[in-house]
Short mmCIF file of C-alpha atoms and ligand atoms in Angstrom, two decimals:
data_model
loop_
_atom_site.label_atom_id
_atom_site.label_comp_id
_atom_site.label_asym_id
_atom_site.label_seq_id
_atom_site.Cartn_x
_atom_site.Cartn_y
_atom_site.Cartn_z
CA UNK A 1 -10.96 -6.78 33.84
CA UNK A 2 -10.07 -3.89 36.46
CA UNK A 3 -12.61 -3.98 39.45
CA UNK A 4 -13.67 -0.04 40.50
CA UNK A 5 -10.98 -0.18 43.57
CA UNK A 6 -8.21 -0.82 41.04
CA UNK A 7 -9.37 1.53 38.04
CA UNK A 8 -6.73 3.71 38.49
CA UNK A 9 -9.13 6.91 37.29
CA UNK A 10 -12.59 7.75 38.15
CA UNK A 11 -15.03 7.41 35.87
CA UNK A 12 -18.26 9.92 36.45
CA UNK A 13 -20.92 9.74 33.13
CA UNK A 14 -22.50 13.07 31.81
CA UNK A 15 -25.71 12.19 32.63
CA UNK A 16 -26.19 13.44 28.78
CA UNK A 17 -26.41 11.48 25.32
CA UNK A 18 -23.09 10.20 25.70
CA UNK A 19 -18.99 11.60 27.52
CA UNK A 20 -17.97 10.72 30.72
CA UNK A 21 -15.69 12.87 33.07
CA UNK A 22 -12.33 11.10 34.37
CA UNK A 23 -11.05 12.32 37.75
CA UNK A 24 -8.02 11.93 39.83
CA UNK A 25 -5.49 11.60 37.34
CA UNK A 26 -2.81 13.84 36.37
CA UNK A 27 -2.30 13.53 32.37
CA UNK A 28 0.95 15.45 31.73
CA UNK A 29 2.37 12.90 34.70
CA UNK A 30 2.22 10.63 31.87
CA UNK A 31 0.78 6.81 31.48
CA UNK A 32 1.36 3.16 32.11
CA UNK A 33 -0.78 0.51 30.31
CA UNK A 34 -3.02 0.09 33.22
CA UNK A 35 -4.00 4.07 32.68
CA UNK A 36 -4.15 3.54 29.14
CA UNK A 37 -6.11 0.55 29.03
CA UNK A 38 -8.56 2.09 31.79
CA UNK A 39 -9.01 5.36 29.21
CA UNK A 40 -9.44 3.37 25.82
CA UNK A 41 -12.03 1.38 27.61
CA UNK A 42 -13.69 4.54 29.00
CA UNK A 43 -14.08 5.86 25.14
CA UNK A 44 -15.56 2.84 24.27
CA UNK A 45 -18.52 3.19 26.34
CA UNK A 46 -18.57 6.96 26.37
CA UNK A 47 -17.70 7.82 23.14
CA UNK A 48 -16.52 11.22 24.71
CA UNK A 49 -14.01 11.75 27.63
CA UNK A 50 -13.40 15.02 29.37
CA UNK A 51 -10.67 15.95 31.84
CA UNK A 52 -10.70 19.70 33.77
CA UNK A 53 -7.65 21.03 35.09
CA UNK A 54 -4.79 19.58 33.09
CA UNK A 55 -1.24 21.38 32.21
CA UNK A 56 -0.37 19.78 29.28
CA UNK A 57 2.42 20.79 26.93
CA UNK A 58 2.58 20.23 23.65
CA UNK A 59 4.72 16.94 23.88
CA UNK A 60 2.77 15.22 26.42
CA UNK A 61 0.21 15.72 24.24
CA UNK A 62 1.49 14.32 21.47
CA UNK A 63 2.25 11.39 24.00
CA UNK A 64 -1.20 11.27 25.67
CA UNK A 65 -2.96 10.39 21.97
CA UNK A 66 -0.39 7.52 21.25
CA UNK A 67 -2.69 6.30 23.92
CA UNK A 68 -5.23 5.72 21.27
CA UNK A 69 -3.34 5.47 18.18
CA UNK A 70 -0.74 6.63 15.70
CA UNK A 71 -0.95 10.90 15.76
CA UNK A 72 -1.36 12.41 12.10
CA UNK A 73 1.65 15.04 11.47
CA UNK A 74 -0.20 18.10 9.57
CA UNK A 75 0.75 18.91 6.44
CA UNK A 76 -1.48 22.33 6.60
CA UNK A 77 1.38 25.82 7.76
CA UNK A 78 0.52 27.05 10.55
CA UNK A 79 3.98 29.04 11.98
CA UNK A 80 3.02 29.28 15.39
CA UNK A 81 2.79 25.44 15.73
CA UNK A 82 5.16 24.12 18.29
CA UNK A 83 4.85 20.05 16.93
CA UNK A 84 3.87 18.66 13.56
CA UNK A 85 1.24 16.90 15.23
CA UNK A 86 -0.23 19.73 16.88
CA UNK A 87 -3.33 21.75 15.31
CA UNK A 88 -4.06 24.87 15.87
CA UNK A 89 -7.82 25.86 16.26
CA UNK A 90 -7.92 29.42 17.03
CA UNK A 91 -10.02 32.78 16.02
CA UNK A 92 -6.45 34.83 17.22
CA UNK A 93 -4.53 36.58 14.63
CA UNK A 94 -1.05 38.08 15.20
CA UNK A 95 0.04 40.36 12.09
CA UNK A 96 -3.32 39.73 10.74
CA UNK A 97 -3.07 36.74 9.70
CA UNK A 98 -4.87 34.12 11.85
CA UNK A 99 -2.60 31.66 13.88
CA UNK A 100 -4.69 28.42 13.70
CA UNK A 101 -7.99 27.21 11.71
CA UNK A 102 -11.72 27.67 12.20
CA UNK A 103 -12.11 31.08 12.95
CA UNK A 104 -14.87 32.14 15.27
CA UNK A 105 -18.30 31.07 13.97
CA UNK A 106 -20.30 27.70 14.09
CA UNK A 107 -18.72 24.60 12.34
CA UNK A 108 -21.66 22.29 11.46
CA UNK A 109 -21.98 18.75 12.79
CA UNK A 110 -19.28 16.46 11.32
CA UNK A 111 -17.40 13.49 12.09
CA UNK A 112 -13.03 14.65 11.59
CA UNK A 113 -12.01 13.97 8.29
CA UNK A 114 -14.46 11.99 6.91
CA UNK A 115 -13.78 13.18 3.55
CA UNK A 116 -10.49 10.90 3.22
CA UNK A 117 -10.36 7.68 2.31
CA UNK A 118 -9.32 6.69 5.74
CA UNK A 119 -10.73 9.26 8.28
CA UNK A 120 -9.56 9.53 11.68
CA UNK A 121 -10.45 7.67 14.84
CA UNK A 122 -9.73 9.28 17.64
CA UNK A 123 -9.12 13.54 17.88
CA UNK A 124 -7.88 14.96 20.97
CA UNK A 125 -8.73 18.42 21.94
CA UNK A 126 -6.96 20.75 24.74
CA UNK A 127 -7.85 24.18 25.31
CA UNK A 128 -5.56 27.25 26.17
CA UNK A 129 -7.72 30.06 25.97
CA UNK A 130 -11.92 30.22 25.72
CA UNK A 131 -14.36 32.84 25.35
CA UNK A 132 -16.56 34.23 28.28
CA UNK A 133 -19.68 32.98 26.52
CA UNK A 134 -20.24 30.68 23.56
CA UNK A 135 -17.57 28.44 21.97
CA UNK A 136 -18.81 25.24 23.64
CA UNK A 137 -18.53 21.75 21.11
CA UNK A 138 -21.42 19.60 20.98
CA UNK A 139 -21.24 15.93 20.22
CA UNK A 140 -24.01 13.95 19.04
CA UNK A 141 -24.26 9.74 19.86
CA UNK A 142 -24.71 8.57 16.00
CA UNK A 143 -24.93 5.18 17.79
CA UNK A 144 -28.37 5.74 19.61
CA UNK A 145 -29.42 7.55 16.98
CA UNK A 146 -29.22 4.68 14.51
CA UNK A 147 -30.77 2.39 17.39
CA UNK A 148 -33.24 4.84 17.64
CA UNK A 149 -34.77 4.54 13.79
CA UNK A 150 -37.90 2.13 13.20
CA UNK A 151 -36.67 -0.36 11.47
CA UNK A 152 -37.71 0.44 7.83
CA UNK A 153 -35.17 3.15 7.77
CA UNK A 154 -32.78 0.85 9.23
CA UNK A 155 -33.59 -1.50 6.07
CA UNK A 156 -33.64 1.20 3.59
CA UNK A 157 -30.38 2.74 5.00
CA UNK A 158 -28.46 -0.59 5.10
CA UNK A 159 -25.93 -0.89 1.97
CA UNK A 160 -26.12 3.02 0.78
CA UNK A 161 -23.25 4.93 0.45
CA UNK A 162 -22.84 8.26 0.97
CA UNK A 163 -19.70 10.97 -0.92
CA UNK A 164 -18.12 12.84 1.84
CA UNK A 165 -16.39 16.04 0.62
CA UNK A 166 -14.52 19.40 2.48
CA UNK A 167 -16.05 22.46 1.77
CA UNK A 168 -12.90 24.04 0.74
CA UNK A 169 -11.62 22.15 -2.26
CA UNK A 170 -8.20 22.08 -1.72
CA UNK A 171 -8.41 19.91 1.48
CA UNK A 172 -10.17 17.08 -0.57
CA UNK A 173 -8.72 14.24 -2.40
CA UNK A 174 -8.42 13.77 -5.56
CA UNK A 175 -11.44 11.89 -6.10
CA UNK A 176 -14.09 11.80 -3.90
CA UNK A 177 -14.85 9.14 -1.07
CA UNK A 178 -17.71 6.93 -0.82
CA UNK A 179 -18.17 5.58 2.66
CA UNK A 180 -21.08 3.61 4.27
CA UNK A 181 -23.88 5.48 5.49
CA UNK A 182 -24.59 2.66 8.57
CA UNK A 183 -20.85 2.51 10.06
CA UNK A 184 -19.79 -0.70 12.12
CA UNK A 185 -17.20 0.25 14.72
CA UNK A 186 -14.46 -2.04 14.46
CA UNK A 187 -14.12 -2.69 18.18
CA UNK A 188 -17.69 -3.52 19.25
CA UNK A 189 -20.08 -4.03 16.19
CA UNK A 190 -22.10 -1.42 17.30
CA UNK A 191 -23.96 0.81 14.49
CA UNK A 192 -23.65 4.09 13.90
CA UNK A 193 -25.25 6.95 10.86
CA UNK A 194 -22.18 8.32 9.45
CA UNK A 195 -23.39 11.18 7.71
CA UNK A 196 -23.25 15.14 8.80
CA UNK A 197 -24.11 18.06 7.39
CA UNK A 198 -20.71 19.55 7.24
CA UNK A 199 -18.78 16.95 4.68
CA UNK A 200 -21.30 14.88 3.71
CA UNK A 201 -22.31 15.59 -0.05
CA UNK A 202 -24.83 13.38 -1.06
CA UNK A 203 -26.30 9.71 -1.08
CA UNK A 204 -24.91 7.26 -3.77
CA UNK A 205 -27.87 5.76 -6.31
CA UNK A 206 -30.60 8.39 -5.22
CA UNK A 207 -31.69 11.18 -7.10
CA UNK A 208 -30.65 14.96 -6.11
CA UNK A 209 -33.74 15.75 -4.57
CA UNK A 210 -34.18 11.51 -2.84
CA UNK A 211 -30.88 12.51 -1.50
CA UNK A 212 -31.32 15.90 -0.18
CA UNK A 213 -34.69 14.69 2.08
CA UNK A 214 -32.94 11.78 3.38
CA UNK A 215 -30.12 13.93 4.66
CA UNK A 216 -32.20 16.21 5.64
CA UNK A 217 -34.49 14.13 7.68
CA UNK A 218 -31.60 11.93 8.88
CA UNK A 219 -29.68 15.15 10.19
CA UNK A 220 -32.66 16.32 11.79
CA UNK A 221 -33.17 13.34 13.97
CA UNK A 222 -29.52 13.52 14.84
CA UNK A 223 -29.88 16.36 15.83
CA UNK A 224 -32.38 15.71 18.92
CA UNK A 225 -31.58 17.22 21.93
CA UNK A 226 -31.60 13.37 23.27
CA UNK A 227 -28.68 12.18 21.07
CA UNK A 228 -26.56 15.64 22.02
CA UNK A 229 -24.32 16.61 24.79
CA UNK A 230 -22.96 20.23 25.23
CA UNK A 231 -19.15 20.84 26.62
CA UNK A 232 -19.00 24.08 27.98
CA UNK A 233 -14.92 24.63 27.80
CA UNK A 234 -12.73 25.93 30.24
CA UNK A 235 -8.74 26.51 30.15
CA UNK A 236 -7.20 23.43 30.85
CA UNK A 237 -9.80 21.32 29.74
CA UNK A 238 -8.67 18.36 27.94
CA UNK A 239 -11.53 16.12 25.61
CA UNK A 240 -10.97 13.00 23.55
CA UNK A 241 -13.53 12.10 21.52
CA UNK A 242 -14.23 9.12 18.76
CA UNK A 243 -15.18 9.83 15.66
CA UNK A 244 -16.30 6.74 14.32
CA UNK A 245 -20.09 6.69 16.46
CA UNK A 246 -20.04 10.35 16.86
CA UNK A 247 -20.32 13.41 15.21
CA UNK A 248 -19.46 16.95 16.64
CA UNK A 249 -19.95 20.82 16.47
CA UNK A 250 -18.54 24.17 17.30
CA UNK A 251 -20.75 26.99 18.70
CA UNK A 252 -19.94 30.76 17.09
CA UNK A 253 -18.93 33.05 19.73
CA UNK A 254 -18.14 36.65 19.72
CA UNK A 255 -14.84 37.39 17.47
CA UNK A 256 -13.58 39.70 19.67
CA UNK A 257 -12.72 37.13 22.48
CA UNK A 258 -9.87 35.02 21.99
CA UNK A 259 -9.90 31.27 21.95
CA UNK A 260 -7.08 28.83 21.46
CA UNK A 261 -7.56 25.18 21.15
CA UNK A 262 -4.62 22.84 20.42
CA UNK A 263 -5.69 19.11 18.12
CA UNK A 264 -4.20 15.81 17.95
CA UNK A 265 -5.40 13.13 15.59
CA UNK A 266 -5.00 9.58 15.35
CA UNK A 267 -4.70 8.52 11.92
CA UNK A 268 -6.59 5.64 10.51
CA UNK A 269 -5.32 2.50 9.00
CA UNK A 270 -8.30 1.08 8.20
CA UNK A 271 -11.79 2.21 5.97
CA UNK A 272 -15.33 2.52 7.62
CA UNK A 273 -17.17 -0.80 7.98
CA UNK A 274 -20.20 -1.35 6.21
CA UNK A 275 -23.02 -2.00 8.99
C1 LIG B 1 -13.56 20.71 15.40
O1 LIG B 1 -14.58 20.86 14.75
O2 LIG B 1 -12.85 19.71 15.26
C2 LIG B 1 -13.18 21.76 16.41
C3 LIG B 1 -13.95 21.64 17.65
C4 LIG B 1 -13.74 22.81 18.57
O3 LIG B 1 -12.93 23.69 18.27
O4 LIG B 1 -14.40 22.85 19.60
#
């Protein structure tokens, strides 16, 4: 276990519902295990990491996720990609046709690809361009929100499944995924809801309408100001994030700004634990 003198970053916490800030390191400079080992243990206990100022290119950010696991190579086009493991998120269009994914308005709370069989851990975000106003990505601590339920929910939730799917159909599987609606993380048998209101269809064994109020009231304690934390963006801001106890959003902003947001994405070996 590092001591603070020999953490070779600063940690500084939000202050917020979960994310931490990590200073003094350059992360295009590249890593050691000490660095790495320092980071992974800062997600653990913040869920969310954010670092301003950094000139990454798109290879040492490929590198900086093998920090937390093995990056997914897109299969989606995108022509103006530099690296099959680099996403484009981005409202910009060149010929009219737009050059990365997710265009300009909100994206509702989800948790990255939780509609596959084996949805990603980790996603790592860095941003080129942002918009004057709006465009900021909220995340929201599934953990204390689970801790937070009396325990009656916490019995009733415990063993339900819930089917994730995409919106668009042609990003989905085949057949549809069932995963655990109380998620166990892996690493520290903590608890977290893993449900959203983005790509989560409905609850396994309830009726429609059962299904639909428990979502609904579920998503709505989620959403409490006291489980969420706002990132306001600016260029060169880099933010890794786990998926597994958290779930996040995009804010709209005004379509005629221009914002430019490259993603990495650990892939997943493994299924979410029951909890
Ligand atoms: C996402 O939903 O993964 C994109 C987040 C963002 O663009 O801020």
């Amino acid at each position: 276990m590092l001591d603070a003198e020999s953490m070779p970053v600063e940690v500084v916490a939000s202050g917020g519902a979960l994310g931490a800030e990590i200073r003094g390191v350059d992360l295009a400079a590249g890593w050691d295990e000490a660095l790495a080992a320092a980071l992974r243990r800062a997600l653990q206990g913040h869920m969310v990491l954010f670092a301003r100022d950094q000139n990454l290119d798109e290879p040492a950010q490929v590198h900086l996720t093998k920090i937390f696991g093995e990056p997914v190579e897109h299969v989606r086009r995108q022509p103006d990609r530099p690296l099959k493991e680099i996403f484009l998120i981005s409202n910009i269009r060149r010929d009219g046709e737009p050059i990365g994914a997710l265009g300009h308005g909100t994206i509702p709370f989800h948790s990255d690809l939780s509609y596959m069989e084996r949805p990603g851990t980790v996603s790592v975000l860095y941003a080129v361009e942002v918009p004057s106003a709006g465009g900021g990505t909220q995340w929201c601590n599934c953990h204390a929100a689970y801790e937070a339920l009396d325990e009656d929910t916490r019995q009733r939730l415990h063993g339900l499944e819930a089917v994730h799917r995409h919106p668009v159909p042609e990003q989905n599987p085949p057949e549809p995924v069932q995963h655990p609606v109380v998620r166990l993380h892996p690493a520290d048998g903590r608890r977290s809801l893993y449900v959203s209101p983005h790509l989560t269809s409905h609850i396994v064994g309830l009726s429609e309408a059962e299904s639909r109020r428990l979502l609904k009231d579920l998503y709505a304690h989620m959403e409490e100001p006291r489980f969420v934390w706002t990132h306001a963006w600016r260029p060169g801001d880099l933010v890794v994030w786990d998926n597994r106890p958290t779930m996040h959003r995009r804010l709209a902003f005004d379509p005629v700004e221009r914002r430019l947001m490259k993603r990495t994405q650990v892939f997943n070996a493994e299924r979410p634990l029951a909890g």
